[in-house]
Amino acid sequence: MKSPGILIVGAGQSAAVAAHALREHGYGGRIAMLGREWHRPYERPPLSKAVLVAAQEPVLDVLAEEAWARSNIELLSGSDAAALDLARKEVRLASDETFEYEKCLLATGGEPRTLLCCQPYSRGVHYIRTLEDARRLRAALGRRPQVAILGGGFLGLEVAHSALAVGASVTVLERATSLLDRFLPPEVSAWLQSDLSRAGARILLGTSVSDAFPVGTGRMLLVTDAGARLEVDEVVVAIGLTPNDALGREAGLEIGPGGGVLVDANCRTSNEDVFACGDCASQQRPGQSRPTRLESWQNANEQARTAAAAMLGASPPKQPVPWFWTDQGAHNIQMLGLPADDLEYVRRGDPTNAKALWIGHRSFVPVHAVGINAGAELLALRPLVERRQPVQLQDFHLDTLNLRAWAKQQVLAQAAVPR
């Protein structure tokens, strides 16, 4: 039996940031981290981009060597947590080894949703979640194959651009009738589709795969729900993420309505000594009708810092407005806030010139903002999305408008309004 301290289950980005934050807050006790993989915590966003196309594999470590050493983390790689006992305050591994804890942080992330007809690690089938997954796909792309990407979400589209960049032939199959319509206004969705088509991809919307099987040539034959057939060399499945919440669920922790361990604003679960953060956590956010999971690099970091502070009784950091980015080929898309079905969007710039900015508002209250190659401009809008107060949007589209000055003016006008 190991001595108690803070036990972190998971060894991804959230886990590493939380451990580092604990030390920054002055915690000097034991920090043990249980990880399934045999790597130190690493960044996952490059797996669908730089790892697939760079001449040399990038350095992915979440914490630089000095920060890792200073954090004094006891990393137990290749460890699979099998059970969480809330009464005994311990975690049992599949090996039957047990770890006691004073506080426990669940940072277990998620796993790719799978298709029955495309089982992970079958010949020619790829799911992208780990570094080894990305390395396996990189090796396959080196043969410049014909690739089918099942799923037109952010991950699938990033992989599509990467595959095209190394000379592969790409077909994207998406069951929805437009790309990312749950996250982006129609103009951005249409631009994404047009840009990917111009890059050389074939895009099949309103299409899903009902069956897949190997053929004698060593290739894969895909059968769509409409009965069409497509023969390819490699298949990448990118249809979403399932939270790794089984440990908390089986222990009796409360689970969010859409999955994920339910946490409060301080990332505390329904048990006072257990916290959760990142892709495995479900949290209620302003403007949302119910608790949701937020799969983003920013959220993984911010929830980790919040959980670390709460475990030590320190003041939590201010929660920023949600922010997300994706690199689609040569283009960068960034988003502030969260989308909703009832928003109206106004645009600044021209997406056909690959630089534009949208504000999604509800009765002139900015709720969501999207920028194509406009990261600096989007940053200027952050205070408006954070304050959730009405703004004057009639001049937003004008090229002559000084956006930063306009945003500051809107903040000052809001501050002058009696509450």
Short mmCIF file of C-alpha atoms in Angstrom, two decimals:
data_model
loop_
_atom_site.label_atom_id
_atom_site.label_comp_id
_atom_site.label_asym_id
_atom_site.label_seq_id
_atom_site.Cartn_x
_atom_site.Cartn_y
_atom_site.Cartn_z
CA MET A 1 0.00 0.00 0.00
CA LYS A 2 1.41 3.39 -1.01
CA SER A 3 1.36 6.35 1.36
CA PRO A 4 -1.50 8.82 0.80
CA GLY A 5 -1.19 12.15 -0.95
CA ILE A 6 -2.78 13.51 -4.10
CA LEU A 7 -3.50 10.83 -6.66
CA ILE A 8 -4.08 11.81 -10.29
CA VAL A 9 -5.72 9.14 -12.44
CA GLY A 10 -4.68 9.84 -16.00
CA ALA A 11 -1.44 11.16 -17.46
CA GLY A 12 -2.49 13.54 -20.20
CA GLN A 13 -2.47 17.29 -20.50
CA SER A 14 -4.94 18.00 -17.69
CA ALA A 15 -3.04 15.71 -15.34
CA ALA A 16 0.31 17.38 -16.00
CA VAL A 17 -1.06 20.92 -15.73
CA ALA A 18 -2.84 20.05 -12.47
CA ALA A 19 0.29 18.54 -10.94
CA HIS A 20 2.36 21.55 -11.92
CA ALA A 21 -0.30 23.91 -10.50
CA LEU A 22 -0.30 22.00 -7.20
CA ARG A 23 3.42 22.65 -6.84
CA GLU A 24 3.01 26.29 -7.85
CA HIS A 25 0.47 26.64 -5.03
CA GLY A 26 3.13 25.32 -2.63
CA TYR A 27 1.91 21.76 -2.13
CA GLY A 28 4.86 19.68 -0.91
CA GLY A 29 3.21 16.30 -0.45
CA ARG A 30 3.23 13.24 -2.65
CA ILE A 31 1.76 13.49 -6.16
CA ALA A 32 1.26 10.15 -7.87
CA MET A 33 0.07 9.97 -11.47
CA LEU A 34 -1.36 6.83 -13.06
CA GLY A 35 -1.09 6.63 -16.85
CA ARG A 36 -2.00 3.90 -19.31
CA GLU A 37 0.55 5.00 -21.90
CA TRP A 38 4.30 4.67 -21.61
CA HIS A 39 4.99 8.34 -22.35
CA ARG A 40 5.20 11.36 -20.13
CA PRO A 41 2.15 13.65 -20.56
CA TYR A 42 2.11 15.11 -24.06
CA GLU A 43 0.08 17.53 -26.17
CA ARG A 44 -2.54 15.86 -28.37
CA PRO A 45 -3.50 18.64 -30.86
CA PRO A 46 -0.36 18.08 -33.00
CA LEU A 47 -1.24 14.39 -33.51
CA SER A 48 -3.53 15.22 -36.44
CA LYS A 49 -1.22 17.84 -37.89
CA ALA A 50 2.52 18.20 -37.24
CA VAL A 51 3.09 14.57 -36.23
CA LEU A 52 1.63 13.46 -39.57
CA VAL A 53 3.45 15.91 -41.85
CA ALA A 54 6.58 17.35 -40.19
CA ALA A 55 9.94 16.18 -41.43
CA GLN A 56 10.91 15.52 -37.82
CA GLU A 57 8.48 14.58 -35.05
CA PRO A 58 7.84 17.61 -32.84
CA VAL A 59 8.48 17.71 -29.11
CA LEU A 60 5.09 17.16 -27.49
CA ASP A 61 5.80 17.23 -23.74
CA VAL A 62 3.24 19.27 -21.79
CA LEU A 63 5.90 20.24 -19.24
CA ALA A 64 9.45 21.08 -20.23
CA GLU A 65 12.19 18.97 -18.62
CA GLU A 66 12.93 21.53 -15.90
CA ALA A 67 9.25 22.01 -15.00
CA TRP A 68 8.70 18.25 -14.91
CA ALA A 69 11.65 17.71 -12.59
CA ARG A 70 10.58 20.59 -10.35
CA SER A 71 7.07 19.16 -10.07
CA ASN A 72 8.45 15.93 -8.55
CA ILE A 73 5.68 13.71 -9.95
CA GLU A 74 5.67 9.99 -9.29
CA LEU A 75 4.58 8.76 -12.73
CA LEU A 76 3.44 5.15 -12.93
CA SER A 77 3.24 4.43 -16.66
CA GLY A 78 1.35 1.45 -18.01
CA SER A 79 -1.06 1.61 -15.06
CA ASP A 80 -4.73 0.83 -15.64
CA ALA A 81 -7.05 2.00 -12.85
CA ALA A 82 -9.75 -0.63 -12.33
CA ALA A 83 -11.78 0.61 -9.36
CA LEU A 84 -12.28 3.70 -7.19
CA ASP A 85 -13.35 3.07 -3.59
CA LEU A 86 -14.80 6.29 -2.17
CA ALA A 87 -15.24 4.93 1.35
CA ARG A 88 -11.69 3.59 1.67
CA LYS A 89 -10.25 6.50 -0.37
CA GLU A 90 -8.20 4.27 -2.62
CA VAL A 91 -7.79 3.31 -6.27
CA ARG A 92 -7.14 -0.28 -7.29
CA LEU A 93 -5.20 -1.07 -10.45
CA ALA A 94 -5.86 -3.96 -12.81
CA SER A 95 -2.71 -5.48 -11.29
CA ASP A 96 -4.47 -5.41 -7.87
CA GLU A 97 -2.02 -2.82 -6.54
CA THR A 98 -3.82 -0.16 -4.52
CA PHE A 99 -3.17 3.54 -3.95
CA GLU A 100 -4.59 5.52 -1.06
CA TYR A 101 -5.26 9.21 -1.48
CA GLU A 102 -6.12 12.30 0.49
CA LYS A 103 -7.50 13.92 -2.65
CA CYS A 104 -8.05 12.26 -6.00
CA LEU A 105 -8.21 13.92 -9.42
CA LEU A 106 -9.82 12.07 -12.31
CA ALA A 107 -8.17 13.21 -15.53
CA THR A 108 -8.95 10.10 -17.54
CA GLY A 109 -9.82 11.83 -20.82
CA GLY A 110 -11.78 9.95 -23.42
CA GLU A 111 -11.64 7.30 -26.11
CA PRO A 112 -12.59 7.57 -29.79
CA ARG A 113 -16.08 6.42 -30.67
CA THR A 114 -15.73 3.26 -32.72
CA LEU A 115 -17.60 1.67 -35.61
CA LEU A 116 -18.47 -2.00 -35.46
CA CYS A 117 -17.41 -2.45 -39.08
CA CYS A 118 -14.05 -0.68 -38.51
CA GLN A 119 -12.45 -2.13 -35.41
CA PRO A 120 -9.39 -0.37 -33.97
CA TYR A 121 -6.04 -1.75 -35.14
CA SER A 122 -7.59 -3.77 -37.94
CA ARG A 123 -5.48 -3.69 -41.08
CA GLY A 124 -5.90 -0.32 -42.75
CA VAL A 125 -8.11 1.13 -39.97
CA HIS A 126 -6.97 4.11 -37.90
CA TYR A 127 -8.29 5.99 -34.87
CA ILE A 128 -6.31 9.01 -33.66
CA ARG A 129 -6.03 9.45 -29.89
CA THR A 130 -2.50 8.46 -28.90
CA LEU A 131 0.99 9.19 -30.18
CA GLU A 132 1.30 5.59 -31.33
CA ASP A 133 -1.94 5.98 -33.31
CA ALA A 134 -0.52 9.03 -35.09
CA ARG A 135 2.80 7.33 -35.80
CA ARG A 136 0.98 4.36 -37.32
CA LEU A 137 -1.06 6.64 -39.58
CA ARG A 138 2.03 8.66 -40.53
CA ALA A 139 3.73 5.48 -41.72
CA ALA A 140 0.69 4.58 -43.80
CA LEU A 141 0.45 8.08 -45.32
CA GLY A 142 4.07 7.80 -46.40
CA ARG A 143 2.89 5.38 -49.10
CA ARG A 144 0.61 8.11 -50.55
CA PRO A 145 -2.49 5.94 -50.26
CA GLN A 146 -6.13 6.46 -51.06
CA VAL A 147 -7.67 7.44 -47.72
CA ALA A 148 -11.28 7.54 -46.56
CA ILE A 149 -11.95 9.73 -43.53
CA LEU A 150 -15.18 8.88 -41.75
CA GLY A 151 -16.36 12.02 -39.97
CA GLY A 152 -16.18 15.66 -41.01
CA GLY A 153 -15.54 17.14 -37.57
CA PHE A 154 -12.51 19.18 -36.56
CA LEU A 155 -10.28 16.13 -36.16
CA GLY A 156 -11.34 14.51 -39.41
CA LEU A 157 -10.82 17.71 -41.40
CA GLU A 158 -7.40 18.30 -39.83
CA VAL A 159 -6.35 14.78 -40.80
CA ALA A 160 -7.73 15.35 -44.30
CA HIS A 161 -5.53 18.42 -44.83
CA SER A 162 -2.50 16.60 -43.41
CA ALA A 163 -3.05 13.61 -45.69
CA LEU A 164 -3.38 15.86 -48.73
CA ALA A 165 -0.18 17.67 -47.74
CA VAL A 166 1.84 14.44 -47.96
CA GLY A 167 0.35 13.41 -51.29
CA ALA A 168 -2.48 11.07 -50.30
CA SER A 169 -5.81 10.94 -52.10
CA VAL A 170 -8.60 11.87 -49.68
CA THR A 171 -12.35 11.25 -49.48
CA VAL A 172 -14.27 12.62 -46.49
CA LEU A 173 -17.60 11.00 -45.62
CA GLU A 174 -19.85 12.99 -43.26
CA ARG A 175 -23.33 11.90 -42.21
CA ALA A 176 -24.57 15.48 -41.75
CA THR A 177 -25.51 17.61 -44.74
CA SER A 178 -22.90 20.28 -43.92
CA LEU A 179 -19.59 20.42 -42.12
CA LEU A 180 -19.55 21.30 -38.41
CA ASP A 181 -23.00 22.84 -38.51
CA ARG A 182 -23.37 22.41 -34.73
CA PHE A 183 -20.35 24.60 -34.07
CA LEU A 184 -20.08 27.14 -36.88
CA PRO A 185 -22.35 29.56 -38.75
CA PRO A 186 -23.38 28.38 -42.25
CA GLU A 187 -20.96 30.72 -44.04
CA VAL A 188 -17.97 29.24 -42.22
CA SER A 189 -19.19 25.72 -42.84
CA ALA A 190 -19.55 26.42 -46.56
CA TRP A 191 -16.11 28.03 -46.66
CA LEU A 192 -14.55 24.99 -44.97
CA GLN A 193 -16.11 22.68 -47.53
CA SER A 194 -15.00 24.85 -50.45
CA ASP A 195 -11.46 25.22 -49.10
CA LEU A 196 -11.02 21.49 -48.56
CA SER A 197 -12.40 20.74 -52.02
CA ARG A 198 -9.96 23.21 -53.58
CA ALA A 199 -7.15 21.45 -51.72
CA GLY A 200 -8.09 18.24 -53.55
CA ALA A 201 -10.40 16.32 -51.25
CA ARG A 202 -13.61 14.64 -52.31
CA ILE A 203 -16.40 15.38 -49.81
CA LEU A 204 -19.50 13.20 -49.51
CA LEU A 205 -22.10 14.83 -47.27
CA GLY A 206 -25.18 13.07 -45.98
CA THR A 207 -23.22 9.83 -46.19
CA SER A 208 -22.27 7.23 -43.61
CA VAL A 209 -20.63 3.82 -43.84
CA SER A 210 -22.74 0.76 -43.07
CA ASP A 211 -20.15 -1.92 -43.76
CA ALA A 212 -16.44 -2.33 -44.44
CA PHE A 213 -14.34 -5.36 -45.23
CA PRO A 214 -10.94 -6.19 -46.70
CA VAL A 215 -10.68 -7.19 -50.33
CA GLY A 216 -8.14 -9.44 -51.99
CA THR A 217 -5.87 -6.60 -53.05
CA GLY A 218 -5.07 -5.73 -49.43
CA ARG A 219 -7.41 -2.77 -49.59
CA MET A 220 -10.68 -1.91 -47.81
CA LEU A 221 -14.10 -1.85 -49.44
CA LEU A 222 -16.55 0.56 -47.81
CA VAL A 223 -20.29 0.29 -48.35
CA THR A 224 -22.34 3.42 -47.65
CA ASP A 225 -25.85 3.51 -46.26
CA ALA A 226 -27.08 4.26 -49.79
CA GLY A 227 -25.33 1.16 -51.16
CA ALA A 228 -22.46 2.96 -52.89
CA ARG A 229 -19.04 1.28 -52.76
CA LEU A 230 -15.67 2.86 -52.23
CA GLU A 231 -12.35 1.00 -52.32
CA VAL A 232 -9.45 2.59 -50.43
CA ASP A 233 -6.10 1.75 -48.89
CA GLU A 234 -6.63 3.31 -45.45
CA VAL A 235 -9.63 4.31 -43.33
CA VAL A 236 -9.49 6.98 -40.61
CA VAL A 237 -12.46 6.98 -38.22
CA ALA A 238 -13.06 10.36 -36.55
CA ILE A 239 -16.66 10.33 -35.31
CA GLY A 240 -16.24 11.79 -31.84
CA LEU A 241 -15.06 11.04 -28.33
CA THR A 242 -16.55 9.00 -25.49
CA PRO A 243 -15.60 10.17 -21.97
CA ASN A 244 -13.66 7.75 -19.80
CA ASP A 245 -16.09 8.07 -16.89
CA ALA A 246 -16.46 4.38 -16.00
CA LEU A 247 -14.22 4.65 -12.94
CA GLY A 248 -16.36 7.41 -11.44
CA ARG A 249 -19.65 5.92 -12.62
CA GLU A 250 -18.96 2.52 -11.06
CA ALA A 251 -17.82 4.18 -7.83
CA GLY A 252 -21.17 5.96 -7.56
CA LEU A 253 -20.15 9.49 -8.55
CA GLU A 254 -22.83 11.58 -10.21
CA ILE A 255 -22.61 11.56 -14.02
CA GLY A 256 -23.68 14.35 -16.37
CA PRO A 257 -26.74 13.89 -18.60
CA GLY A 258 -24.58 13.43 -21.70
CA GLY A 259 -21.86 11.45 -19.96
CA GLY A 260 -18.80 12.58 -18.07
CA VAL A 261 -18.25 12.88 -14.31
CA LEU A 262 -20.36 15.78 -13.08
CA VAL A 263 -18.38 18.57 -11.40
CA ASP A 264 -19.20 21.94 -9.88
CA ALA A 265 -17.55 25.27 -10.68
CA ASN A 266 -14.47 24.16 -8.67
CA CYS A 267 -14.25 20.81 -10.51
CA ARG A 268 -15.36 18.94 -7.37
CA THR A 269 -17.43 15.81 -7.97
CA SER A 270 -20.34 14.59 -5.84
CA ASN A 271 -17.66 13.30 -3.42
CA GLU A 272 -15.82 16.04 -1.54
CA ASP A 273 -12.40 14.43 -1.92
CA VAL A 274 -12.62 13.56 -5.62
CA PHE A 275 -12.23 16.06 -8.45
CA ALA A 276 -12.37 15.71 -12.23
CA CYS A 277 -11.15 17.77 -15.17
CA GLY A 278 -10.73 17.71 -18.93
CA ASP A 279 -12.54 15.49 -21.42
CA CYS A 280 -13.93 13.18 -18.71
CA ALA A 281 -15.71 16.00 -16.80
CA SER A 282 -19.18 17.47 -17.32
CA GLN A 283 -19.83 20.97 -16.01
CA GLN A 284 -22.63 23.54 -16.05
CA ARG A 285 -21.58 26.74 -17.83
CA PRO A 286 -23.28 30.13 -18.22
CA GLY A 287 -25.76 30.17 -21.06
CA GLN A 288 -26.02 26.39 -21.28
CA SER A 289 -29.28 24.58 -20.49
CA ARG A 290 -27.52 21.61 -18.92
CA PRO A 291 -24.03 20.41 -17.92
CA THR A 292 -21.82 19.56 -20.88
CA ARG A 293 -18.32 18.37 -21.64
CA LEU A 294 -16.01 20.76 -23.44
CA GLU A 295 -13.30 19.01 -25.45
CA SER A 296 -10.63 21.66 -25.89
CA TRP A 297 -7.00 22.37 -25.08
CA GLN A 298 -8.00 25.46 -23.12
CA ASN A 299 -10.60 23.66 -21.05
CA ALA A 300 -8.18 20.87 -20.19
CA ASN A 301 -5.74 23.45 -18.83
CA GLU A 302 -8.19 25.72 -17.03
CA GLN A 303 -10.14 22.94 -15.30
CA ALA A 304 -6.83 21.41 -14.20
CA ARG A 305 -5.74 24.69 -12.57
CA THR A 306 -9.16 25.13 -10.97
CA ALA A 307 -9.12 21.61 -9.53
CA ALA A 308 -5.59 22.05 -8.18
CA ALA A 309 -6.55 25.25 -6.37
CA ALA A 310 -9.74 23.72 -4.95
CA MET A 311 -7.93 20.63 -3.66
CA LEU A 312 -5.69 22.91 -1.60
CA GLY A 313 -8.41 25.33 -0.51
CA ALA A 314 -6.88 28.15 -2.56
CA SER A 315 -8.82 30.74 -4.54
CA PRO A 316 -9.65 29.35 -7.97
CA PRO A 317 -8.52 31.23 -11.08
CA LYS A 318 -11.12 33.28 -12.93
CA GLN A 319 -12.83 31.11 -15.51
CA PRO A 320 -12.21 32.51 -19.00
CA VAL A 321 -14.71 32.46 -21.80
CA PRO A 322 -14.37 29.16 -23.73
CA TRP A 323 -11.83 29.37 -26.55
CA PHE A 324 -11.06 26.83 -29.22
CA TRP A 325 -8.88 26.72 -32.30
CA THR A 326 -8.23 24.41 -35.23
CA ASP A 327 -5.65 24.57 -38.01
CA GLN A 328 -7.21 23.55 -41.31
CA GLY A 329 -4.32 23.32 -43.76
CA ALA A 330 -2.81 26.80 -44.03
CA HIS A 331 -5.76 28.41 -42.25
CA ASN A 332 -6.36 29.03 -38.57
CA ILE A 333 -9.90 29.11 -37.21
CA GLN A 334 -10.58 30.33 -33.69
CA MET A 335 -13.80 30.48 -31.67
CA LEU A 336 -14.81 32.35 -28.51
CA GLY A 337 -17.83 31.39 -26.44
CA LEU A 338 -20.23 28.58 -27.20
CA PRO A 339 -22.59 28.25 -30.18
CA ALA A 340 -26.37 28.01 -29.85
CA ASP A 341 -29.19 27.37 -32.30
CA ASP A 342 -30.89 30.73 -31.74
CA LEU A 343 -27.94 33.02 -32.54
CA GLU A 344 -27.83 35.56 -35.35
CA TYR A 345 -24.44 36.21 -36.96
CA VAL A 346 -22.94 39.37 -38.42
CA ARG A 347 -19.77 39.24 -40.48
CA ARG A 348 -16.72 41.41 -40.91
CA GLY A 349 -14.29 40.72 -43.79
CA ASP A 350 -14.60 38.27 -46.66
CA PRO A 351 -14.15 34.50 -46.23
CA THR A 352 -13.33 34.15 -49.95
CA ASN A 353 -10.19 36.16 -49.17
CA ALA A 354 -9.52 33.77 -46.25
CA LYS A 355 -9.88 36.40 -43.53
CA ALA A 356 -13.18 37.06 -41.80
CA LEU A 357 -14.78 37.47 -38.40
CA TRP A 358 -18.29 36.70 -37.18
CA ILE A 359 -20.16 37.69 -34.03
CA GLY A 360 -23.04 35.44 -33.02
CA HIS A 361 -25.47 37.39 -30.86
CA ARG A 362 -28.75 36.96 -29.05
CA SER A 363 -30.64 40.30 -29.06
CA PHE A 364 -27.30 42.05 -29.71
CA VAL A 365 -25.59 40.33 -26.77
CA PRO A 366 -22.39 38.67 -28.13
CA VAL A 367 -22.37 34.99 -27.24
CA HIS A 368 -20.13 33.40 -29.86
CA ALA A 369 -17.38 34.71 -32.14
CA VAL A 370 -15.56 32.95 -34.98
CA GLY A 371 -12.49 34.11 -36.87
CA ILE A 372 -10.74 32.78 -39.98
CA ASN A 373 -7.08 33.84 -39.88
CA ALA A 374 -8.15 36.62 -37.51
CA GLY A 375 -6.80 35.62 -34.11
CA ALA A 376 -5.76 39.13 -33.07
CA GLU A 377 -9.12 40.59 -34.06
CA LEU A 378 -10.94 37.82 -32.21
CA LEU A 379 -8.93 38.61 -29.07
CA ALA A 380 -10.28 42.16 -29.17
CA LEU A 381 -13.81 40.75 -28.90
CA ARG A 382 -13.11 38.70 -25.77
CA PRO A 383 -14.29 41.39 -23.27
CA LEU A 384 -17.60 41.70 -25.14
CA VAL A 385 -18.27 37.96 -25.05
CA GLU A 386 -17.25 37.82 -21.38
CA ARG A 387 -19.50 40.70 -20.28
CA ARG A 388 -22.63 39.40 -22.05
CA GLN A 389 -24.10 42.88 -22.47
CA PRO A 390 -25.76 44.36 -25.60
CA VAL A 391 -23.50 46.09 -28.13
CA GLN A 392 -24.04 48.27 -31.20
CA LEU A 393 -23.37 46.09 -34.24
CA GLN A 394 -24.47 48.28 -37.14
CA ASP A 395 -20.89 49.35 -38.02
CA PHE A 396 -19.17 46.02 -37.24
CA HIS A 397 -18.95 44.99 -40.92
CA LEU A 398 -17.26 48.20 -42.13
CA ASP A 399 -13.66 47.83 -43.32
CA THR A 400 -12.94 51.34 -42.08
CA LEU A 401 -13.88 50.43 -38.51
CA ASN A 402 -10.98 50.27 -36.04
CA LEU A 403 -12.03 47.04 -34.36
CA ARG A 404 -9.97 47.38 -31.18
CA ALA A 405 -11.12 50.97 -30.61
CA TRP A 406 -14.72 49.94 -31.32
CA ALA A 407 -14.55 47.05 -28.82
CA LYS A 408 -13.11 49.33 -26.12
CA GLN A 409 -15.83 51.88 -26.82
CA GLN A 410 -18.49 49.20 -26.41
CA VAL A 411 -17.03 48.14 -23.04
CA LEU A 412 -16.98 51.76 -21.83
CA ALA A 413 -20.57 52.24 -22.96
CA GLN A 414 -21.62 49.12 -21.07
CA ALA A 415 -19.83 50.28 -17.93
CA ALA A 416 -21.69 53.60 -18.06
CA VAL A 417 -25.10 51.93 -18.05
CA PRO A 418 -26.64 51.84 -14.53
CA ARG A 419 -27.16 48.29 -13.29
#
